[in-house]
């Protein structure tokens, strides 16, 4: 055997002795490492939701609650979600504290009515990440803003409402607690005027079911033969059905279309993909703090097909207009816009930015506000029960 090979064997023996003296057996080390990986606990991330309405009452809040559950079930048990419902604006911070004490690291504010409250308290809870529904930007490091272009659906709804109208008078029952009342009403009016230039839109405000009934009765008395529903409660659709007036739905009725023989079509928001996106970011620690906008283009805002009570050719109108709106080829808020007094607010060459659209606090020409039927609402006693 050559001296070269003898030196090589000596080196190997020295290495083995060194390993032996250090007490590190190769096989034992591998098995202990494997055991450690198997025993390592998967971190469960808790996400809390704050609802303004009732989670089990259907309507806007009920649909967000279903979307919460739908997104969470695809996360292999790594995301646990909880909620507190019926939270008044004055009680928002107390609900935040309750969810945080329950272990929630992320809290979703599920109504635009909480925006001002969240803006003022977010800086005091920097160890919580918030998702705020209803503002394009909050300017706070721990708040991710989320808005929806509901007005795109309302515009198409306005076109269909006018096309199915005989009186050329369209009504909208609008809940001030819903996001973007001015953009939604204005877009619906502009859509209506695409069919009848001089058509009139009548607006009645309401939240509670008894208020909704008063508002719809008033709209019918004004001659409105098609009513658009933009309320937290689904009672607006139920009452239109009861009164026998045609209507456009502003919630997801995909599972109950057959219950409404007077519904022409409906537009709605499907947030499952947004929530799932955020949940996945949490799992992989890749939280995206940029504002998110749900649109027709990314599948958040959806339009139903024309339903049986709609006039012939209604589906052709949807098939023509919806792709143009979704692609941006038909931009709703562009060109000359006048307010209800006939004053020019934007010139023919103007194209409104999203910030300008959501900052609208006036109605376009053709809108008639007939009254707000909302009454003072007492805050229900809330013990902040955290539910899953």
Tab-separated table of C-alpha atoms in Angstrom:
chain	number	residue	atom	x	y	z
A	1	UNK	CA	0.000	0.000	0.000
A	2	UNK	CA	1.451	3.403	-0.928
A	3	UNK	CA	2.165	6.146	1.568
A	4	UNK	CA	-0.498	8.235	-0.197
A	5	UNK	CA	-3.261	5.778	0.714
A	6	UNK	CA	-1.906	5.342	4.266
A	7	UNK	CA	-2.182	9.104	4.845
A	8	UNK	CA	-5.767	9.105	3.484
A	9	UNK	CA	-6.822	6.252	5.847
A	10	UNK	CA	-5.185	8.064	8.780
A	11	UNK	CA	-7.188	11.196	8.066
A	12	UNK	CA	-10.464	9.202	7.934
A	13	UNK	CA	-9.666	7.514	11.278
A	14	UNK	CA	-8.907	10.858	12.899
A	15	UNK	CA	-12.228	12.269	11.700
A	16	UNK	CA	-14.127	9.260	13.068
A	17	UNK	CA	-12.350	9.562	16.425
A	18	UNK	CA	-13.161	13.250	16.596
A	19	UNK	CA	-16.842	12.531	15.914
A	20	UNK	CA	-16.851	9.783	18.517
A	21	UNK	CA	-15.251	11.974	21.218
A	22	UNK	CA	-17.738	14.774	20.533
A	23	UNK	CA	-20.592	12.311	21.203
A	24	UNK	CA	-22.240	12.919	17.760
A	25	UNK	CA	-23.296	9.684	16.191
A	26	UNK	CA	-24.312	10.270	12.550
A	27	UNK	CA	-27.426	8.052	12.572
A	28	UNK	CA	-28.617	9.370	15.921
A	29	UNK	CA	-28.271	12.974	14.770
A	30	UNK	CA	-30.410	12.397	11.670
A	31	UNK	CA	-33.166	10.668	13.616
A	32	UNK	CA	-33.295	13.362	16.278
A	33	UNK	CA	-33.512	16.065	13.592
A	34	UNK	CA	-36.394	14.263	11.910
A	35	UNK	CA	-38.200	13.875	15.216
A	36	UNK	CA	-37.823	17.590	15.890
A	37	UNK	CA	-39.405	18.471	12.529
A	38	UNK	CA	-42.289	16.090	13.108
A	39	UNK	CA	-42.959	17.488	16.556
A	40	UNK	CA	-42.699	21.134	15.444
A	41	UNK	CA	-46.104	22.745	15.885
A	42	UNK	CA	-47.719	24.533	12.965
A	43	UNK	CA	-48.574	28.088	13.998
A	44	UNK	CA	-52.277	28.825	13.794
A	45	UNK	CA	-52.969	32.432	12.819
A	46	UNK	CA	-56.115	33.983	14.250
A	47	UNK	CA	-58.052	36.535	12.222
A	48	UNK	CA	-60.937	38.504	13.705
A	49	UNK	CA	-63.859	40.123	11.880
A	50	UNK	CA	-65.960	43.023	13.143
A	51	UNK	CA	-69.463	43.123	11.642
A	52	UNK	CA	-71.896	46.012	11.791
A	53	UNK	CA	-74.909	43.830	11.074
A	54	UNK	CA	-75.914	40.321	12.055
A	55	UNK	CA	-73.787	37.438	10.806
A	56	UNK	CA	-76.751	35.073	10.641
A	57	UNK	CA	-79.317	37.483	9.225
A	58	UNK	CA	-78.405	37.207	5.552
A	59	UNK	CA	-77.864	40.429	3.672
A	60	UNK	CA	-74.528	42.186	3.316
A	61	UNK	CA	-73.003	41.061	6.627
A	62	UNK	CA	-74.295	37.529	6.251
A	63	UNK	CA	-72.670	37.222	2.840
A	64	UNK	CA	-69.301	38.505	4.108
A	65	UNK	CA	-69.547	35.960	6.912
A	66	UNK	CA	-70.083	33.128	4.429
A	67	UNK	CA	-67.144	34.385	2.359
A	68	UNK	CA	-64.998	34.444	5.518
A	69	UNK	CA	-65.771	30.782	6.174
A	70	UNK	CA	-65.330	29.794	2.541
A	71	UNK	CA	-61.823	31.294	2.359
A	72	UNK	CA	-60.712	29.877	5.718
A	73	UNK	CA	-61.605	26.279	4.850
A	74	UNK	CA	-59.004	26.273	2.041
A	75	UNK	CA	-56.148	27.062	4.418
A	76	UNK	CA	-55.633	23.524	5.781
A	77	UNK	CA	-56.478	24.506	9.325
A	78	UNK	CA	-53.689	27.077	9.526
A	79	UNK	CA	-56.067	30.053	9.759
A	80	UNK	CA	-58.718	30.328	12.456
A	81	UNK	CA	-61.297	33.070	12.004
A	82	UNK	CA	-63.566	34.638	14.592
A	83	UNK	CA	-66.066	37.465	14.596
A	84	UNK	CA	-68.166	39.834	16.672
A	85	UNK	CA	-71.374	41.067	15.073
A	86	UNK	CA	-73.864	43.868	15.780
A	87	UNK	CA	-71.034	46.252	16.703
A	88	UNK	CA	-72.033	49.921	16.854
A	89	UNK	CA	-69.508	52.507	15.682
A	90	UNK	CA	-69.071	53.742	19.259
A	91	UNK	CA	-68.141	50.207	20.351
A	92	UNK	CA	-65.601	49.515	17.594
A	93	UNK	CA	-62.502	49.894	19.776
A	94	UNK	CA	-63.986	47.656	22.468
A	95	UNK	CA	-64.536	44.975	19.816
A	96	UNK	CA	-60.909	45.344	18.697
A	97	UNK	CA	-59.739	44.798	22.276
A	98	UNK	CA	-61.982	41.761	22.685
A	99	UNK	CA	-60.655	40.089	19.526
A	100	UNK	CA	-57.045	40.918	20.426
A	101	UNK	CA	-57.460	39.410	23.872
A	102	UNK	CA	-58.697	36.296	22.082
A	103	UNK	CA	-55.395	36.092	20.204
A	104	UNK	CA	-56.308	37.696	16.871
A	105	UNK	CA	-53.265	39.161	15.126
A	106	UNK	CA	-55.260	40.478	12.162
A	107	UNK	CA	-58.622	42.246	12.371
A	108	UNK	CA	-60.941	42.891	9.430
A	109	UNK	CA	-63.194	45.939	9.701
A	110	UNK	CA	-66.205	44.881	7.634
A	111	UNK	CA	-68.126	48.123	7.191
A	112	UNK	CA	-67.243	51.551	5.842
A	113	UNK	CA	-68.927	53.093	8.906
A	114	UNK	CA	-65.868	52.104	10.959
A	115	UNK	CA	-63.341	53.950	8.785
A	116	UNK	CA	-63.079	57.076	10.937
A	117	UNK	CA	-62.863	55.041	14.134
A	118	UNK	CA	-60.131	52.826	12.756
A	119	UNK	CA	-58.206	55.821	11.467
A	120	UNK	CA	-58.062	57.275	14.960
A	121	UNK	CA	-57.196	54.100	16.887
A	122	UNK	CA	-54.922	52.131	14.521
A	123	UNK	CA	-51.812	53.936	15.755
A	124	UNK	CA	-52.474	52.722	19.294
A	125	UNK	CA	-52.538	49.068	18.213
A	126	UNK	CA	-49.401	48.701	16.097
A	127	UNK	CA	-49.148	45.014	17.064
A	128	UNK	CA	-52.353	44.343	15.105
A	129	UNK	CA	-52.656	44.335	11.313
A	130	UNK	CA	-55.992	45.736	10.151
A	131	UNK	CA	-57.883	45.313	6.894
A	132	UNK	CA	-60.204	48.274	6.487
A	133	UNK	CA	-63.197	48.021	4.174
A	134	UNK	CA	-64.283	51.274	2.568
A	135	UNK	CA	-61.287	53.574	2.141
A	136	UNK	CA	-58.740	53.757	-0.668
A	137	UNK	CA	-55.909	54.634	1.703
A	138	UNK	CA	-55.593	55.098	5.461
A	139	UNK	CA	-52.009	56.351	5.711
A	140	UNK	CA	-51.249	54.088	8.681
A	141	UNK	CA	-48.539	51.427	8.456
A	142	UNK	CA	-50.599	48.651	10.045
A	143	UNK	CA	-53.768	49.235	7.980
A	144	UNK	CA	-54.401	47.689	4.565
A	145	UNK	CA	-57.230	49.390	2.704
A	146	UNK	CA	-59.806	47.484	0.704
A	147	UNK	CA	-62.478	49.041	-1.510
A	148	UNK	CA	-64.870	47.747	-4.152
A	149	UNK	CA	-66.114	49.316	-7.362
A	150	UNK	CA	-69.743	48.546	-6.571
A	151	UNK	CA	-70.589	51.455	-8.827
A	152	UNK	CA	-69.633	49.325	-11.847
A	153	UNK	CA	-72.419	46.888	-11.031
A	154	UNK	CA	-74.788	49.772	-10.284
A	155	UNK	CA	-74.098	51.312	-13.688
A	156	UNK	CA	-75.103	48.116	-15.489
A	157	UNK	CA	-78.057	47.827	-13.131
A	158	UNK	CA	-79.095	51.354	-14.112
A	159	UNK	CA	-79.010	50.447	-17.807
A	160	UNK	CA	-81.169	47.354	-17.223
A	161	UNK	CA	-83.551	49.234	-14.922
A	162	UNK	CA	-84.211	51.916	-17.530
A	163	UNK	CA	-84.553	49.410	-20.359
A	164	UNK	CA	-87.195	47.541	-18.355
A	165	UNK	CA	-89.038	50.703	-17.285
A	166	UNK	CA	-92.197	52.122	-18.853
A	167	UNK	CA	-92.511	55.301	-16.797
A	168	UNK	CA	-88.808	56.239	-17.208
A	169	UNK	CA	-88.731	56.747	-13.449
A	170	UNK	CA	-86.306	54.570	-11.506
A	171	UNK	CA	-86.083	54.398	-7.714
A	172	UNK	CA	-83.229	53.368	-5.477
A	173	UNK	CA	-83.560	52.516	-1.792
A	174	UNK	CA	-80.135	53.276	-0.360
A	175	UNK	CA	-78.669	52.474	3.034
A	176	UNK	CA	-76.194	55.103	4.261
A	177	UNK	CA	-74.267	52.341	6.038
A	178	UNK	CA	-73.366	50.794	2.697
A	179	UNK	CA	-70.105	51.722	0.992
A	180	UNK	CA	-70.012	54.477	-1.627
A	181	UNK	CA	-73.610	55.717	-1.743
A	182	UNK	CA	-72.796	58.695	-3.987
A	183	UNK	CA	-70.744	56.739	-6.562
A	184	UNK	CA	-73.374	53.973	-6.637
A	185	UNK	CA	-76.371	56.291	-7.087
A	186	UNK	CA	-74.545	58.460	-9.610
A	187	UNK	CA	-73.334	55.481	-11.638
A	188	UNK	CA	-76.819	53.965	-11.678
A	189	UNK	CA	-78.199	57.313	-12.884
A	190	UNK	CA	-75.602	57.608	-15.649
A	191	UNK	CA	-76.417	54.055	-16.731
A	192	UNK	CA	-80.127	54.881	-16.730
A	193	UNK	CA	-79.493	57.974	-18.849
A	194	UNK	CA	-77.665	55.869	-21.402
A	195	UNK	CA	-81.103	54.425	-22.268
A	196	UNK	CA	-83.339	57.452	-21.604
A	197	UNK	CA	-81.497	60.771	-21.595
A	198	UNK	CA	-84.184	62.516	-19.536
A	199	UNK	CA	-85.005	59.614	-17.205
A	200	UNK	CA	-85.237	60.457	-13.519
A	201	UNK	CA	-83.737	58.694	-10.527
A	202	UNK	CA	-85.489	58.934	-7.157
A	203	UNK	CA	-83.514	58.187	-3.995
A	204	UNK	CA	-84.921	57.160	-0.609
A	205	UNK	CA	-82.679	56.386	2.365
A	206	UNK	CA	-83.416	53.499	4.748
A	207	UNK	CA	-81.674	50.905	6.923
A	208	UNK	CA	-84.106	48.961	9.117
A	209	UNK	CA	-86.802	46.798	7.549
A	210	UNK	CA	-89.684	49.071	8.512
A	211	UNK	CA	-87.800	52.056	7.084
A	212	UNK	CA	-87.150	50.133	3.867
A	213	UNK	CA	-90.859	49.487	3.464
A	214	UNK	CA	-91.667	53.188	3.888
A	215	UNK	CA	-88.978	54.126	1.379
A	216	UNK	CA	-90.173	51.646	-1.264
A	217	UNK	CA	-93.793	52.712	-0.793
A	218	UNK	CA	-92.736	56.321	-1.367
A	219	UNK	CA	-90.793	55.404	-4.517
A	220	UNK	CA	-93.763	53.531	-5.944
A	221	UNK	CA	-96.026	56.517	-5.193
A	222	UNK	CA	-93.658	58.695	-7.244
A	223	UNK	CA	-94.267	56.445	-10.257
A	224	UNK	CA	-91.076	54.366	-10.096
A	225	UNK	CA	-91.793	51.066	-11.838
A	226	UNK	CA	-88.281	49.630	-11.306
A	227	UNK	CA	-86.422	49.925	-8.007
A	228	UNK	CA	-82.764	49.292	-7.304
A	229	UNK	CA	-81.898	47.823	-3.904
A	230	UNK	CA	-78.697	48.940	-2.212
A	231	UNK	CA	-79.203	48.034	1.427
A	232	UNK	CA	-77.479	45.970	4.102
A	233	UNK	CA	-80.729	44.057	4.563
A	234	UNK	CA	-82.156	41.771	1.905
A	235	UNK	CA	-85.595	42.954	2.986
A	236	UNK	CA	-85.548	45.547	0.202
A	237	UNK	CA	-85.723	42.725	-2.356
A	238	UNK	CA	-88.315	40.850	-0.314
A	239	UNK	CA	-90.553	43.893	-0.058
A	240	UNK	CA	-90.268	44.772	-3.755
A	241	UNK	CA	-91.371	41.209	-4.463
A	242	UNK	CA	-94.294	41.612	-2.073
A	243	UNK	CA	-95.348	44.882	-3.685
A	244	UNK	CA	-95.098	43.378	-7.159
A	245	UNK	CA	-92.628	45.934	-8.495
A	246	UNK	CA	-89.658	44.962	-10.653
A	247	UNK	CA	-86.267	45.497	-9.068
A	248	UNK	CA	-82.494	45.237	-9.406
A	249	UNK	CA	-80.797	43.369	-6.552
A	250	UNK	CA	-77.619	44.667	-4.918
A	251	UNK	CA	-76.656	41.462	-3.097
A	252	UNK	CA	-75.781	37.893	-4.093
A	253	UNK	CA	-78.997	36.010	-4.882
A	254	UNK	CA	-77.323	33.170	-6.775
A	255	UNK	CA	-78.783	30.591	-4.376
A	256	UNK	CA	-82.287	32.060	-4.242
A	257	UNK	CA	-83.069	33.460	-7.689
A	258	UNK	CA	-86.197	31.317	-7.927
A	259	UNK	CA	-87.645	33.121	-4.885
A	260	UNK	CA	-87.874	36.407	-6.768
A	261	UNK	CA	-90.172	36.504	-9.766
A	262	UNK	CA	-89.835	40.321	-10.060
A	263	UNK	CA	-86.035	40.575	-10.031
A	264	UNK	CA	-84.562	41.715	-13.353
A	265	UNK	CA	-80.900	41.046	-12.460
A	266	UNK	CA	-78.512	41.614	-9.568
A	267	UNK	CA	-74.959	42.731	-8.945
A	268	UNK	CA	-72.841	41.682	-5.979
A	269	UNK	CA	-69.394	41.320	-4.477
A	270	UNK	CA	-67.638	37.963	-4.105
A	271	UNK	CA	-64.744	38.436	-1.682
A	272	UNK	CA	-63.635	34.816	-1.145
A	273	UNK	CA	-60.584	35.264	-3.383
A	274	UNK	CA	-59.532	38.464	-1.610
A	275	UNK	CA	-59.738	36.901	1.848
A	276	UNK	CA	-57.958	33.762	0.645
A	277	UNK	CA	-55.177	35.890	-0.859
A	278	UNK	CA	-54.662	37.644	2.467
A	279	UNK	CA	-54.770	34.375	4.415
A	280	UNK	CA	-52.076	32.874	2.179
A	281	UNK	CA	-49.912	35.957	2.689
A	282	UNK	CA	-50.238	35.496	6.434
A	283	UNK	CA	-49.187	31.853	6.186
A	284	UNK	CA	-46.043	32.720	4.242
A	285	UNK	CA	-45.328	35.997	6.052
A	286	UNK	CA	-45.654	37.967	2.817
A	287	UNK	CA	-48.249	40.530	3.907
A	288	UNK	CA	-48.978	43.005	1.116
A	289	UNK	CA	-49.814	46.391	2.615
A	290	UNK	CA	-50.749	48.045	-0.662
A	291	UNK	CA	-54.411	49.087	-1.019
A	292	UNK	CA	-56.586	46.531	-2.785
A	293	UNK	CA	-59.471	47.371	-5.090
A	294	UNK	CA	-62.100	44.771	-5.951
A	295	UNK	CA	-63.390	45.294	-9.482
A	296	UNK	CA	-65.205	43.493	-12.272
A	297	UNK	CA	-61.812	42.909	-13.897
A	298	UNK	CA	-60.440	40.857	-10.979
A	299	UNK	CA	-63.692	39.025	-10.310
A	300	UNK	CA	-64.720	40.704	-7.053
A	301	UNK	CA	-67.691	42.586	-8.544
A	302	UNK	CA	-70.067	40.242	-10.352
A	303	UNK	CA	-73.140	40.647	-12.541
A	304	UNK	CA	-75.915	38.099	-12.852
A	305	UNK	CA	-77.568	37.154	-16.084
A	306	UNK	CA	-80.924	38.683	-16.973
A	307	UNK	CA	-83.655	36.818	-15.094
A	308	UNK	CA	-86.971	35.579	-16.541
A	309	UNK	CA	-88.984	38.731	-15.774
A	310	UNK	CA	-86.573	40.952	-17.721
A	311	UNK	CA	-87.579	42.203	-21.156
A	312	UNK	CA	-86.316	40.483	-24.260
A	313	UNK	CA	-82.867	41.693	-25.308
A	314	UNK	CA	-81.911	42.431	-21.676
A	315	UNK	CA	-79.243	39.721	-21.740
A	316	UNK	CA	-77.828	41.139	-24.969
A	317	UNK	CA	-77.435	44.485	-23.220
A	318	UNK	CA	-75.544	42.843	-20.348
A	319	UNK	CA	-73.352	40.884	-22.767
A	320	UNK	CA	-72.491	44.090	-24.608
A	321	UNK	CA	-71.928	46.503	-21.707
A	322	UNK	CA	-70.386	44.293	-18.990
A	323	UNK	CA	-67.164	43.464	-20.903
A	324	UNK	CA	-66.700	47.143	-21.795
A	325	UNK	CA	-67.018	48.189	-18.147
A	326	UNK	CA	-64.795	45.356	-16.903
A	327	UNK	CA	-62.041	46.145	-19.398
A	328	UNK	CA	-62.165	49.905	-18.801
A	329	UNK	CA	-63.187	50.668	-22.394
A	330	UNK	CA	-66.373	52.200	-21.000
A	331	UNK	CA	-65.215	54.391	-18.143
A	332	UNK	CA	-68.268	55.474	-16.185
A	333	UNK	CA	-67.077	58.722	-14.644
A	334	UNK	CA	-65.674	60.582	-17.615
A	335	UNK	CA	-66.900	63.534	-19.653
A	336	UNK	CA	-69.069	66.405	-18.498
A	337	UNK	CA	-70.850	65.900	-15.189
A	338	UNK	CA	-73.431	68.307	-13.813
A	339	UNK	CA	-74.923	68.283	-10.338
A	340	UNK	CA	-78.642	68.414	-9.521
A	341	UNK	CA	-78.582	72.225	-9.829
A	342	UNK	CA	-77.184	72.072	-13.348
A	343	UNK	CA	-73.735	73.279	-12.295
A	344	UNK	CA	-70.877	71.740	-14.311
A	345	UNK	CA	-68.631	69.906	-11.857
A	346	UNK	CA	-66.382	68.179	-14.409
A	347	UNK	CA	-65.640	69.143	-17.991
A	348	UNK	CA	-65.980	67.020	-21.115
A	349	UNK	CA	-62.249	66.275	-21.131
A	350	UNK	CA	-62.165	65.156	-17.490
A	351	UNK	CA	-61.687	61.561	-16.335
A	352	UNK	CA	-62.238	61.043	-12.612
A	353	UNK	CA	-59.638	59.142	-10.629
A	354	UNK	CA	-60.741	56.529	-8.107
A	355	UNK	CA	-59.938	58.977	-5.298
A	356	UNK	CA	-62.219	61.558	-6.895
A	357	UNK	CA	-64.977	59.000	-7.425
A	358	UNK	CA	-64.981	57.937	-3.770
A	359	UNK	CA	-64.779	61.555	-2.640
A	360	UNK	CA	-68.041	62.452	-4.417
A	361	UNK	CA	-70.525	63.996	-1.994
A	362	UNK	CA	-73.064	65.307	-4.504
A	363	UNK	CA	-75.513	63.748	-6.963
A	364	UNK	CA	-75.489	64.116	-10.738
A	365	UNK	CA	-78.228	65.802	-12.708
A	366	UNK	CA	-81.306	63.608	-12.894
A	367	UNK	CA	-81.243	62.508	-9.233
A	368	UNK	CA	-84.144	63.477	-6.962
A	369	UNK	CA	-83.779	62.820	-3.232
A	370	UNK	CA	-87.287	62.292	-1.881
A	371	UNK	CA	-86.270	61.742	1.721
A	372	UNK	CA	-84.349	59.717	4.255
A	373	UNK	CA	-86.569	57.357	6.196
A	374	UNK	CA	-83.898	56.385	8.706
A	375	UNK	CA	-84.797	56.877	12.338
A	376	UNK	CA	-82.354	57.204	15.255
A	377	UNK	CA	-81.102	53.704	16.038
A	378	UNK	CA	-80.457	52.670	19.604
A	379	UNK	CA	-77.207	50.793	20.092
A	380	UNK	CA	-78.008	47.255	21.180
A	381	UNK	CA	-76.227	46.061	24.288
A	382	UNK	CA	-73.228	44.110	23.067
A	383	UNK	CA	-71.317	41.774	25.316
A	384	UNK	CA	-68.760	41.230	22.557
A	385	UNK	CA	-69.169	37.516	22.311
A	386	UNK	CA	-66.414	36.167	20.087
A	387	UNK	CA	-67.832	33.567	17.697
A	388	UNK	CA	-66.231	31.325	15.101
